[in-house]
XYZ file of C-alpha atoms in Angstrom:
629
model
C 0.000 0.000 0.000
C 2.755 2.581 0.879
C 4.541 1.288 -2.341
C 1.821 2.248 -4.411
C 1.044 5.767 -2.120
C 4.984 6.509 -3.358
C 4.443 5.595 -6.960
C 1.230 8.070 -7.263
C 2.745 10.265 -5.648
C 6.128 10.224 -7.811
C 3.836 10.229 -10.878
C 1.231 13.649 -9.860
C 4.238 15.398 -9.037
C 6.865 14.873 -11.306
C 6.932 17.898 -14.159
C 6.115 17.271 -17.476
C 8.857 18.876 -19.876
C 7.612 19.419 -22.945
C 11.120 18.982 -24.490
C 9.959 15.351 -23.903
C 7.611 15.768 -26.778
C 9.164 17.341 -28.938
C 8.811 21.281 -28.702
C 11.644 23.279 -29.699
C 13.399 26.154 -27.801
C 14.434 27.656 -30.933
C 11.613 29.158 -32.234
C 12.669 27.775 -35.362
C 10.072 25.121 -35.744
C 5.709 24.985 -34.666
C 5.227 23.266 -31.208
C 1.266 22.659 -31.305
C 1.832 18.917 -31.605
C 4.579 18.876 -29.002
C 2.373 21.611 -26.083
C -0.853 19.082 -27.358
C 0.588 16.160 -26.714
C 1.823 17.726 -23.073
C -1.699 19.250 -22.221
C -2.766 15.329 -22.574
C -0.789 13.559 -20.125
C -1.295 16.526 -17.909
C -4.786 15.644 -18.130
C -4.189 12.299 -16.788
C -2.688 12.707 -13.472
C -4.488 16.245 -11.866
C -2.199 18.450 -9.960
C 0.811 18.175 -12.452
C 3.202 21.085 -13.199
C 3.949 21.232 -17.430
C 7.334 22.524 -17.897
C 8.495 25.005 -20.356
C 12.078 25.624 -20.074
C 13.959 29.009 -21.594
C 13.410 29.893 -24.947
C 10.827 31.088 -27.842
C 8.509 28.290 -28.631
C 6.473 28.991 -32.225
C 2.631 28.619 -32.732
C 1.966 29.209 -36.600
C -1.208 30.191 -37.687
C -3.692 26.861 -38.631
C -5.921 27.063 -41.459
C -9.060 26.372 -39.768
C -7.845 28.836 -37.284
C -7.522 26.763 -34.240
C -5.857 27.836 -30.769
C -2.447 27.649 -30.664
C -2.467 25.565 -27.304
C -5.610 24.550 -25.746
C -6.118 23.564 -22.425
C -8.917 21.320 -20.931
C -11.005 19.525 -18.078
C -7.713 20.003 -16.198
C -7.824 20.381 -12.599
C -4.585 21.700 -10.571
C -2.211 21.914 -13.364
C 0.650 24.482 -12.971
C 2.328 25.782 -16.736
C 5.728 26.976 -15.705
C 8.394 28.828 -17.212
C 11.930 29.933 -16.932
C 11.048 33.947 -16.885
C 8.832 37.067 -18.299
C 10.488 39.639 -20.669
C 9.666 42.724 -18.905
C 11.044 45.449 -21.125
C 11.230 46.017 -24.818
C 14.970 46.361 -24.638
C 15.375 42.518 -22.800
C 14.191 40.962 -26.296
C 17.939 40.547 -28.185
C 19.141 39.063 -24.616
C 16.185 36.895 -23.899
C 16.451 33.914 -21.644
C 13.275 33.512 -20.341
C 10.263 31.449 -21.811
C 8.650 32.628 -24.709
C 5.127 31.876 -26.429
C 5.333 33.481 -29.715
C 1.088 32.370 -30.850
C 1.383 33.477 -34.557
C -2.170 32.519 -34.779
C -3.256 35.259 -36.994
C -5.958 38.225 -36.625
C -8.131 37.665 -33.759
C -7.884 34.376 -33.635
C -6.874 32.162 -29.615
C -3.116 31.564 -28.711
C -3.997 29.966 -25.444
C -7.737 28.606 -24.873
C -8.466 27.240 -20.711
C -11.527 25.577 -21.048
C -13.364 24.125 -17.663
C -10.038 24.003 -16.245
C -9.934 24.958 -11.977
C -6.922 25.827 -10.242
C -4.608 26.185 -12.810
C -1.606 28.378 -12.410
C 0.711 30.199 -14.946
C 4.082 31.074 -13.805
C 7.062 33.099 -15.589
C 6.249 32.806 -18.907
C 6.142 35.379 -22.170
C 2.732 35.228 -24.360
C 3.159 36.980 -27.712
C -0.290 37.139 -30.085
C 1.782 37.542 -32.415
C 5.597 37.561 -33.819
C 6.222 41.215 -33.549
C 4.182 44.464 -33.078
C 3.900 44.911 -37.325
C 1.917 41.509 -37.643
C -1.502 40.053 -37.050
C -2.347 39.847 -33.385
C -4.537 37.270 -31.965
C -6.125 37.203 -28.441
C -3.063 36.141 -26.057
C -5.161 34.099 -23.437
C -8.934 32.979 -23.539
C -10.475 31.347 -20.475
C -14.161 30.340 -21.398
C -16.648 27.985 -20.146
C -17.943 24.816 -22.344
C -19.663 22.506 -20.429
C -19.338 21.633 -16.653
C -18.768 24.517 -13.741
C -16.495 26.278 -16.158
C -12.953 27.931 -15.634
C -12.652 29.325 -12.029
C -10.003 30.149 -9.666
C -6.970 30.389 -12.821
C -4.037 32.577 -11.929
C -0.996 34.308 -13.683
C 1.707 35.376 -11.616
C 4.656 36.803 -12.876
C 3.867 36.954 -16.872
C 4.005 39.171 -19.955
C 1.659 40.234 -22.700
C 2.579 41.224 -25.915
C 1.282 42.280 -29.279
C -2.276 41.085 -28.306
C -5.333 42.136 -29.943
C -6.488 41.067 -26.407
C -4.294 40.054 -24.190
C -6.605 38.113 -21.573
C -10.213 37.404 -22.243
C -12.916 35.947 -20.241
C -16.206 35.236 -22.943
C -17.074 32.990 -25.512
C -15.733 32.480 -29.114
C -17.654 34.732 -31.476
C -21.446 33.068 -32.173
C -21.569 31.012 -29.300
C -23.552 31.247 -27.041
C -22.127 29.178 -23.652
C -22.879 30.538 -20.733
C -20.023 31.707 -19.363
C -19.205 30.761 -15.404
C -15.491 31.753 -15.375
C -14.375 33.630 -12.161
C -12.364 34.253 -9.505
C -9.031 34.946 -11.995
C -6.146 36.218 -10.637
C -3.087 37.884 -11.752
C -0.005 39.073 -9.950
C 2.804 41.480 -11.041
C 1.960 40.438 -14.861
C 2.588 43.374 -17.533
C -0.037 43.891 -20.227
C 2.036 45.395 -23.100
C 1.978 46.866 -26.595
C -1.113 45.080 -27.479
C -4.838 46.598 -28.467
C -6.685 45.536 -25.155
C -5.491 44.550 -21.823
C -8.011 42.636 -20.083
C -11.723 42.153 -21.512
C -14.700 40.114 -20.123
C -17.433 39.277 -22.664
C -19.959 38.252 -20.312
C -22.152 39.488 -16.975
C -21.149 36.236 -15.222
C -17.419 36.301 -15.553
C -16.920 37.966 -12.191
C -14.424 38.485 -9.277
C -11.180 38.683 -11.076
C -8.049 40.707 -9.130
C -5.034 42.010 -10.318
C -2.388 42.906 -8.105
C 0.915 44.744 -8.797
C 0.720 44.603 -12.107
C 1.563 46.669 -15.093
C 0.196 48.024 -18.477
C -0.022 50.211 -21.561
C 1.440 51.453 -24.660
C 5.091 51.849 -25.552
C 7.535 51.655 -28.547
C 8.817 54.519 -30.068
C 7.051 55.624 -31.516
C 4.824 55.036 -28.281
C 1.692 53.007 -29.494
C -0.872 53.425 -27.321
C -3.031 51.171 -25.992
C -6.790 51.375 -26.735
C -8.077 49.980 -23.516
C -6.810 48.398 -20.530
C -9.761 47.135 -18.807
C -12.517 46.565 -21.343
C -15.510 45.728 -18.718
C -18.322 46.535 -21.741
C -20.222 43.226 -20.874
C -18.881 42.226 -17.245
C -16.922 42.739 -14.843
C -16.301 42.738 -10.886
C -12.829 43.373 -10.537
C -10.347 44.445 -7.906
C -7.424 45.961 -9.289
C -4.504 46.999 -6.191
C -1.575 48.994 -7.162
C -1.662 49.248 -11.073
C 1.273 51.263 -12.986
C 1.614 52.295 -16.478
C 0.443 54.551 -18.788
C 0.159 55.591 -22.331
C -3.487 54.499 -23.568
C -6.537 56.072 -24.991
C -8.621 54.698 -21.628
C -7.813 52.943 -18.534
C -11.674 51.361 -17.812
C -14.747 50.871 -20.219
C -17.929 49.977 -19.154
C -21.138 49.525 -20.982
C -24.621 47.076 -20.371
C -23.119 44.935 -18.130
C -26.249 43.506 -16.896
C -27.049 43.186 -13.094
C -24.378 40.938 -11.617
C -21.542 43.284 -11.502
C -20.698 44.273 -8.461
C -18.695 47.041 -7.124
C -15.041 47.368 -9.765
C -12.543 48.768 -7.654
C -8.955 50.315 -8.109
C -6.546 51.208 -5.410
C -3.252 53.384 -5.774
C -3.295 53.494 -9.556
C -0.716 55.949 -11.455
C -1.029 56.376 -15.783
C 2.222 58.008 -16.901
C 1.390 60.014 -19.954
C 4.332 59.122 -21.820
C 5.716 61.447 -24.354
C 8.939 63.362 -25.642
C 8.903 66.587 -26.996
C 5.433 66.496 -28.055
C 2.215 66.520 -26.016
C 0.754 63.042 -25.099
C -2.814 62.471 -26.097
C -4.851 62.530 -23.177
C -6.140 59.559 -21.274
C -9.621 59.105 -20.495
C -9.761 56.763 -16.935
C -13.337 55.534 -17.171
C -16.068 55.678 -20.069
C -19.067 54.407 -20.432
C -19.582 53.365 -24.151
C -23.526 52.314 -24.248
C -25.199 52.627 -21.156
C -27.725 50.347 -19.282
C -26.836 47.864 -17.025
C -25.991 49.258 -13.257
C -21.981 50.254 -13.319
C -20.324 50.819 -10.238
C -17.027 52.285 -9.925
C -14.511 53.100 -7.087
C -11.083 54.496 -7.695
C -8.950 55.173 -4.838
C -5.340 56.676 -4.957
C -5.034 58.220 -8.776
C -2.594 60.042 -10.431
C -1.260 60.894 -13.852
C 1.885 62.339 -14.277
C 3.217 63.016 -17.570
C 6.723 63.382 -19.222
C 8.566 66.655 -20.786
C 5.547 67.003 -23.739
C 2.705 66.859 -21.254
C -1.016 66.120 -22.340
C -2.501 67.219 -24.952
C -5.611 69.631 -23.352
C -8.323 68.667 -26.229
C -11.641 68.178 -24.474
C -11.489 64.711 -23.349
C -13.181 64.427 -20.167
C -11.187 61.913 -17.685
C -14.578 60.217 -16.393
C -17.186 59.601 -18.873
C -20.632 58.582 -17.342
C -23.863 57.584 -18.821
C -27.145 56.845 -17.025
C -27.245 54.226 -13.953
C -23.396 54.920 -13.570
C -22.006 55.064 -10.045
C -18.031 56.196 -10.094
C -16.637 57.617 -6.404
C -13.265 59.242 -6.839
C -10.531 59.143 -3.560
C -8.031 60.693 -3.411
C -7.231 62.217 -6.561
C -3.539 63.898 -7.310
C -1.813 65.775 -9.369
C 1.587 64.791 -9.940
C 2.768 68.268 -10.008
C 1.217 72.061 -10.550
C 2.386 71.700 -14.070
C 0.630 68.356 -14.199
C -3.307 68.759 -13.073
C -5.562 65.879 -13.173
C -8.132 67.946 -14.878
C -8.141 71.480 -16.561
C -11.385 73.888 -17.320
C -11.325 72.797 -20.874
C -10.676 69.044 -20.211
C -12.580 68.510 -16.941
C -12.708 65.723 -14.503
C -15.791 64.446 -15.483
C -18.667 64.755 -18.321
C -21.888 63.340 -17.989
C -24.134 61.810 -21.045
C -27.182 61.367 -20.362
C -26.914 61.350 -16.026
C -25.323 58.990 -13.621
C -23.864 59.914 -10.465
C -20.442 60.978 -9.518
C -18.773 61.802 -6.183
C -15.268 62.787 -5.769
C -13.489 62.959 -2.219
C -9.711 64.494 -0.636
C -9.157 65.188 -4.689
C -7.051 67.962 -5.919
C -8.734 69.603 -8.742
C -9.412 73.326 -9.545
C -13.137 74.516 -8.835
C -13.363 74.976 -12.978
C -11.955 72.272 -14.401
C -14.687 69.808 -12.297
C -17.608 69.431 -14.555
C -19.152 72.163 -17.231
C -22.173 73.319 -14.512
C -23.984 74.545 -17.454
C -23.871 71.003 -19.427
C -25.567 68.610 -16.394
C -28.672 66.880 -18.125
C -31.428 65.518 -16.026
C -31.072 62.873 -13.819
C -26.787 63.458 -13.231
C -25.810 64.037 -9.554
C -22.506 64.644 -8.165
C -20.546 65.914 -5.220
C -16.860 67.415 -4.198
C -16.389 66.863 -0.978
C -13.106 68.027 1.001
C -11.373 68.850 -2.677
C -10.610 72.336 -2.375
C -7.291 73.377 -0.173
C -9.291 74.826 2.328
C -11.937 72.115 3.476
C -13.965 74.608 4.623
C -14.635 76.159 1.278
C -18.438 75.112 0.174
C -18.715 73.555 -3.208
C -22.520 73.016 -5.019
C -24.008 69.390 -4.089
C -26.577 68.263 -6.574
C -27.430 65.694 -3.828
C -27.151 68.095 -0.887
C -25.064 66.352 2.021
C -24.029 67.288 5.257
C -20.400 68.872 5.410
C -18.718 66.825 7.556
C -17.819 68.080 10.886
C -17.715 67.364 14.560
C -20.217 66.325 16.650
C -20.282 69.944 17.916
C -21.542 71.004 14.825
C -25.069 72.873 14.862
C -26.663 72.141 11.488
C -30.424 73.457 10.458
C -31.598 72.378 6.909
C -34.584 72.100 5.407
C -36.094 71.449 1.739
C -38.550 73.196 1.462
C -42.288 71.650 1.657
C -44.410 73.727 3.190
C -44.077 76.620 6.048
C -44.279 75.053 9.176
C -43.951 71.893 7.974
C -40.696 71.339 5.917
C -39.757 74.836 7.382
C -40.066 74.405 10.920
C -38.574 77.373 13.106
C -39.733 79.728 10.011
C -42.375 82.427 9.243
C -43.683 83.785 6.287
C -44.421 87.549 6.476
C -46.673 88.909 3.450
C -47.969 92.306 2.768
C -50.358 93.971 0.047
C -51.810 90.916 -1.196
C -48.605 88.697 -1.703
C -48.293 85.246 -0.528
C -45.930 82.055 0.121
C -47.825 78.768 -1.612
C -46.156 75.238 -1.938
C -44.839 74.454 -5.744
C -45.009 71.507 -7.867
C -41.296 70.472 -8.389
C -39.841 71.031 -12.246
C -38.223 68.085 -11.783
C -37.099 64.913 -9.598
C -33.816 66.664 -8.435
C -36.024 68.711 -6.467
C -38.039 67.787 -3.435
C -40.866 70.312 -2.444
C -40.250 74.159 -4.243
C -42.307 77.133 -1.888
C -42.699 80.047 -4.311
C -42.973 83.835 -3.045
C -45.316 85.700 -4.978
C -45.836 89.685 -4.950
C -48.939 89.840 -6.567
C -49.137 93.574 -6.682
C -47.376 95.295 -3.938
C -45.451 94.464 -0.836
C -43.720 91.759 0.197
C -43.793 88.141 0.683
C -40.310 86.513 2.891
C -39.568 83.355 4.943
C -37.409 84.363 7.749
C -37.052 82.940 11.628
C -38.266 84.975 14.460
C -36.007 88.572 15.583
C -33.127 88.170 17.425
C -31.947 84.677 16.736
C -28.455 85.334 15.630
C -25.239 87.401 16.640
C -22.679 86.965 14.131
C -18.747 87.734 15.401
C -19.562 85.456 18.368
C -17.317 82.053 18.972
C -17.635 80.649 15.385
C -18.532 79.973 11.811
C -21.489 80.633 10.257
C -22.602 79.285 7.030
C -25.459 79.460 5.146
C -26.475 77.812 1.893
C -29.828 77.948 -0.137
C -31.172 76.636 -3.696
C -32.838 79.369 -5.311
C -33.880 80.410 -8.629
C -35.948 84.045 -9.807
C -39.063 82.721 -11.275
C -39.836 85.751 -13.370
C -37.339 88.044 -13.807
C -37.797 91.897 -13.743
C -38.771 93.423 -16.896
C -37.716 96.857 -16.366
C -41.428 97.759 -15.628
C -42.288 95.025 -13.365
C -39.591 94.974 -10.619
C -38.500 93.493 -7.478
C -35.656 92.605 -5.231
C -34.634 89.252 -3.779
C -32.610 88.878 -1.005
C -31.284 85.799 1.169
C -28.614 85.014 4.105
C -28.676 86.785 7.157
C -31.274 90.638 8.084
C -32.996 92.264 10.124
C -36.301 93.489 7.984
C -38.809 91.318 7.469
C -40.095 92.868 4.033
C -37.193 95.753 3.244
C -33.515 96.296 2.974
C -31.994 95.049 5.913
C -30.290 97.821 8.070
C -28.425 95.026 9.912
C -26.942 91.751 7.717
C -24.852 89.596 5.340
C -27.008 88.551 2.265
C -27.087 88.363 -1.378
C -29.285 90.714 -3.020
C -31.050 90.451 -6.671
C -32.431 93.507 -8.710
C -32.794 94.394 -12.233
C -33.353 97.522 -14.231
C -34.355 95.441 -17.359
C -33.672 91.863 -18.307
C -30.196 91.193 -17.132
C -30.305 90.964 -13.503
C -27.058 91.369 -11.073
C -26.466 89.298 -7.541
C -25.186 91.707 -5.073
C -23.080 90.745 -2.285
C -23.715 93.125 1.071
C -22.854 93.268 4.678
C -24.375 96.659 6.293
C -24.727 97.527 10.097
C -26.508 100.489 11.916
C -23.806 103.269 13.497
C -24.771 105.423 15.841
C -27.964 107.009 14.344
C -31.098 104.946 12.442
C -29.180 104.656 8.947
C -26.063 102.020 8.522
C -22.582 103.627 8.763
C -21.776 102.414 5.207
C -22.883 99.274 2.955
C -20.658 97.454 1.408
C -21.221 95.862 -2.372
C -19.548 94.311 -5.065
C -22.052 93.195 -7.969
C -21.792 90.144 -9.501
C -23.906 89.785 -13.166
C -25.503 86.606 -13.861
C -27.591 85.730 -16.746
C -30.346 83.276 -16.893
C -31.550 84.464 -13.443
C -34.248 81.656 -13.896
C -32.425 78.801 -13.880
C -31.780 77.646 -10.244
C -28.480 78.417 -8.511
C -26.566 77.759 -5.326
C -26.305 80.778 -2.875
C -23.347 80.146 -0.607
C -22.277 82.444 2.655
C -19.414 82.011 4.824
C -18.696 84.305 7.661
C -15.559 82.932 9.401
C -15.560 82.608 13.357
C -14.307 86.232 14.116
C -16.101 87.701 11.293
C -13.282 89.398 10.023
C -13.953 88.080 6.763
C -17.845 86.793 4.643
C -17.136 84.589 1.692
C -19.651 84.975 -1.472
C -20.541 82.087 -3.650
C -23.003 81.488 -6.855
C -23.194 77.900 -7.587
C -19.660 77.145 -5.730
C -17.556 79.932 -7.146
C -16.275 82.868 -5.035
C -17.974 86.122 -6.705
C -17.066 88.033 -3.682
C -15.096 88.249 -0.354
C -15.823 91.327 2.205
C -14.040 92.401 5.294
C -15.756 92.394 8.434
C -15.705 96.273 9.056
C -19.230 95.982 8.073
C -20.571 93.065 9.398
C -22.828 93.389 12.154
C -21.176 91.489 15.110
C -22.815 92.756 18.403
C -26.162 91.533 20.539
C -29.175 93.530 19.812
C -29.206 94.198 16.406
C -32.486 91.538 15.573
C -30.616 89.695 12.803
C -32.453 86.774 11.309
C -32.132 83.643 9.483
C -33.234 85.286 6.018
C -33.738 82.250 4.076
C -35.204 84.195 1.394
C -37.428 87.604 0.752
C -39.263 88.994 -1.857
C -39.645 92.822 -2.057
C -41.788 94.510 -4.541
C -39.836 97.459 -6.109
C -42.116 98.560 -8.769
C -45.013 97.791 -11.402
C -48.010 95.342 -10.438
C -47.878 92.198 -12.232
C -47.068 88.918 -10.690
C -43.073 88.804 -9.565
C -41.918 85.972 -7.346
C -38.648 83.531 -6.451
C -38.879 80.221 -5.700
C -36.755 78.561 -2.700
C -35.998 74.781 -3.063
C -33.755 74.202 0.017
C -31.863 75.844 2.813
C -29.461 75.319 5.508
C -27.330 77.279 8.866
C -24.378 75.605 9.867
C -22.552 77.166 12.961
C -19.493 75.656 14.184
C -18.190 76.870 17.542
C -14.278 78.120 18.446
C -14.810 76.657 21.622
C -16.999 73.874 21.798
C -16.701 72.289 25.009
C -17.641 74.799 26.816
C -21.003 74.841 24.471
C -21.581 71.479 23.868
C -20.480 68.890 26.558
C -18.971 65.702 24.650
């Protein structure tokens, strides 16, 4: 019994060398007959290591356009090498194992069908005999019948002049369905080829990559055309990826619903160039919609060499509808190197999706064209600014995040007394406050302030329930739009932050202010407070034109903690910045949460504003002596 426990052992162990069949190391002569014969006694005894020692072994094309190896029903089986080429300048000096599959156009150099467990180890895969020629898919793991291909892995090899260098899907027409997972690959280099890594099917899922290496090169550098082609699957995790030089790191497309969350840690694209600029690198697109896509990319940068990037439009994020991409992280590689620019932003939306950013260094104006966001498209910048403080527009309005000492009152804006809690309206001379059908589903509950004739209509809080200058930050923030703008004969002003009048120009305050003397309106930015007599010592303006006062806008105030300073913004950008000599900081001066009010100016047809949502934020100096931990 032990005899026999020896001889099966010596027998699933030993390697099988495919010298032993006949392959040759020169490259001189085709080894399909020789790597066949191998694959069949591997298939024999499970768990048995296939040997290919140093040298270039030659698959030439076959005239019904067969594989150039294929592998099958093999559980265990290790293919192992003598070393990957891993730069363009190692070829003349070789000494490593070489798979040169001169298979022709598209057609399989390696095919792993309803094999589990098998492992690749230091070995070269060429689709083709050099970058000029016909390139055929490098590696193709598919499922036929059975559980399929699941839990292969590649550690340590090299992809060159693929069409596709790895691909998980079935041959072209059929229609097998496809259970391949759980592939892994560890410091391999995908090289000088057309495609990187492409899944052709919903359930070829869970696949990781780790250390490993890909893109263009050559010189001329020949870029890559994608590295990740996820169009029909995916579900990948993808941990410390370097490279560079290719039209777009990640495609995605109708995946269907089994993918999963595809994410990419500590990733860095070197746009490669010389004197020339590089053309720019998209890092995700999606190419037809559908499907549910979801996205995380975490550590990113994209340095580029002594001819930069070309600055041409291309968006680096690309999203379509159902699309769900978070950015951490983001960096340039150096102020002569941003990660986006105004007219090549970080991200363009098709048709919507939803896109949120964090800790990412990119200029306020080279985010996102705010002007070009269609329906349905949300997206957020949160701590991406040098200042964390700074506000920045949130289509999907989130807390900032803060302490737990943090006093925060928001509100959309359903009805008074209802979604405005802690707020009155005032009206006057027939005006009134009414609840508003939404335009559309970004918004939830619109109250619109209507002067019908005369007078006013305002939502403010009750007198006396701020002091500004007084052991912190203030902030305020509100979603407003001007319903009907003035007409030159039909005027009005709108104003919103912080006052004292309930229906007139604030004597005491820090707000925006709208008017119009015809049909381009101006935002004004004021902070006034009362001297000595009844009038304010002196107000303090700077007038900031914006067209299309009917579309809605973000109205952002921040009046740091010693009110030295109050920060303007219209839909995230600074329009203005005031000193505090004007700002009213002492008790008694019955400021008000102004959320918004409607003052008629002139004229007696109908004038109003709408207000969507609001929000106070106050964060102390000194908390603990405020709010107990």
């Amino acid at each position: 019994m032990a005899s026999d426990l020896t001889t099966a052992s010596t027998r699933l162990n030993a390697a099988i060398n495919v010298l032993a069949y006949g392959a040759d190391p020169t490259g001189a002569n085709d080894c399909r007959a020789a790597f066949a014969a191998a694959a069949v006694e591997a298939k024999t005894r499970d768990f048995s290591t296939i040997y290919v020692p140093a040298g270039p072994y030659f698959f030439e094309e076959d005239d019904g356009d067969a594989p150039g190896w294929v592998l099958e029903n093999i559980a265990g089986l290790c293919v192992r090498g003598d070393g990957a080429l891993r730069a363009p300048g190692q070829l003349a000096n070789f000494t490593g194992t070489i798979l040169n599959f001169a298979v022709g156009a598209d057609n399989i150099g390696l095919l792993i069908t309803d094999c589990l467990g098998a492992r690749f180890e230091n070995l070269t895969i060429l689709g083709a005999s050099s970058g000029s020629d016909p390139r055929g898919i490098g590696a193709r793991i598919r499922h036929n019948t059975g559980s399929g291909s699941s839990g292969i892995q590649f550690q340590n090899c090299a992809f060159r002049w693929c069409a596709v260098c790895v691909q998980a899907g079935p041959v072209e027409g059929m229609n097998d369905p496809l259970l391949d997972s759980e592939l892994a690959f560890y410091d391999c280099l995908f090289e000088h080829s057309n495609v990187g890594f492409q899944t052709r099917h919903d359930q070829s899922l869970a696949h990781k990559f780790i250390g490993c290496n890909g893109g263009g090169s050559g010189s001329p550098i020949e870029l890559m055309e994608v590295m990740f082609d996820l169009q029909d699957g995916g579900n990948v995790t993808v941990v410390g990826f370097g490279g560079g030089s290719m039209e777009c790191f990640v495609k995605a497309g109708n995946g269907g619903g089994n993918i999963g969350w595809n994410l990419f840690q500590n990733v860095r694209l070197e746009a490669r160039s010389s004197s020339t600029p590089a053309p720019r690198m998209r890092i995700y697109q999606n190419t037809t919609g559908g499907g549910k896509q979801r996205f995380e990319f975490n550590g990113l940068t994209i340095p580029t060499q002594a001819g930069g990037e070309v600055d041409d439009g291309t968006p680096r994020f690309e999203l379509r509808a159902n699309d769900d991409v978070v950015l951490w992280n983001g960096s340039q590689a150096a102020a002569s190197q941003p990660l986006a620019t105004p007219t090549s932003p970080l991200v363009e939306f098709v048709d919507g999706g939803l896109f949120r950013a964090y800790n990412t260094t990119v200029p306020f104006n080279a985010r996102l064209d705010r002007s070009n966001v269609p329906t349905g498209a949300m997206y957020s910048f949160i701590d991406c600014q040098e200042d964390d403080q700074t506000p920045y527009p949130d289509l999907r309005n989130p807390p900032l995040y803060g302490p737990n000492d943090l006093m925060s009152v928001e509100s959309h804006c359903f009805a008074v007394g209802d979604g405005l809690n802690g707020v009155i309206a005032y009206v006057s001379g027939g005006s009134n406050t009414v609840a508003s059908t939404p335009p559309d589903a970004s918004r939830a509950g619109i109250i619109r302030c209507n002067t019908l004739s005369s007078g006013y209509a305002s939502l403010l809080s009750d007198a006396n329930t701020v002091i500004l200058g007084s052991g912190g930050q203030w902030h305020f923030k509100a979603s407003v739009r001007v319903y009907n703008p003035s007409d030159g004969t039909d005027t009005f002003a709108v104003r919103l932050g912080f006052g004292n009048q309930v229906g007139s120009e604030p004597t005491n305050g820090v707000y925006f202010k709208y008017t119009s003397t015809g049909s381009t309106p101006n935002w004004q930015a004021i902070a006034t407070k009362t001297g000595s007599g009844t009038s304010p010592d002196v107000v303090t303006t700077s007038v900031q034109a914006y067209p299309s006062a009917a579309v809605w806008r973000t109205f952002e105030i921040v009046i740091n903690a010693d009110s030295s300073e109050a920060a303007f913004y219209i839909d995230g950008e600074l329009v203005a910045t005031l000193d505090g000599s004007e700002i009213p900081t002492s008790g008694g001066q019955n400021i008000r949460l102004m959320p918004i009010q409607v003052e008629r100016t002139a004229g007696s047809s109908n004038r109003a504003a709408d207000i969507d949502y609001f929000k106070y934020e106050f964060r102390p100096t000194s908390p603990s002596a405020m709010y107990p931990q």
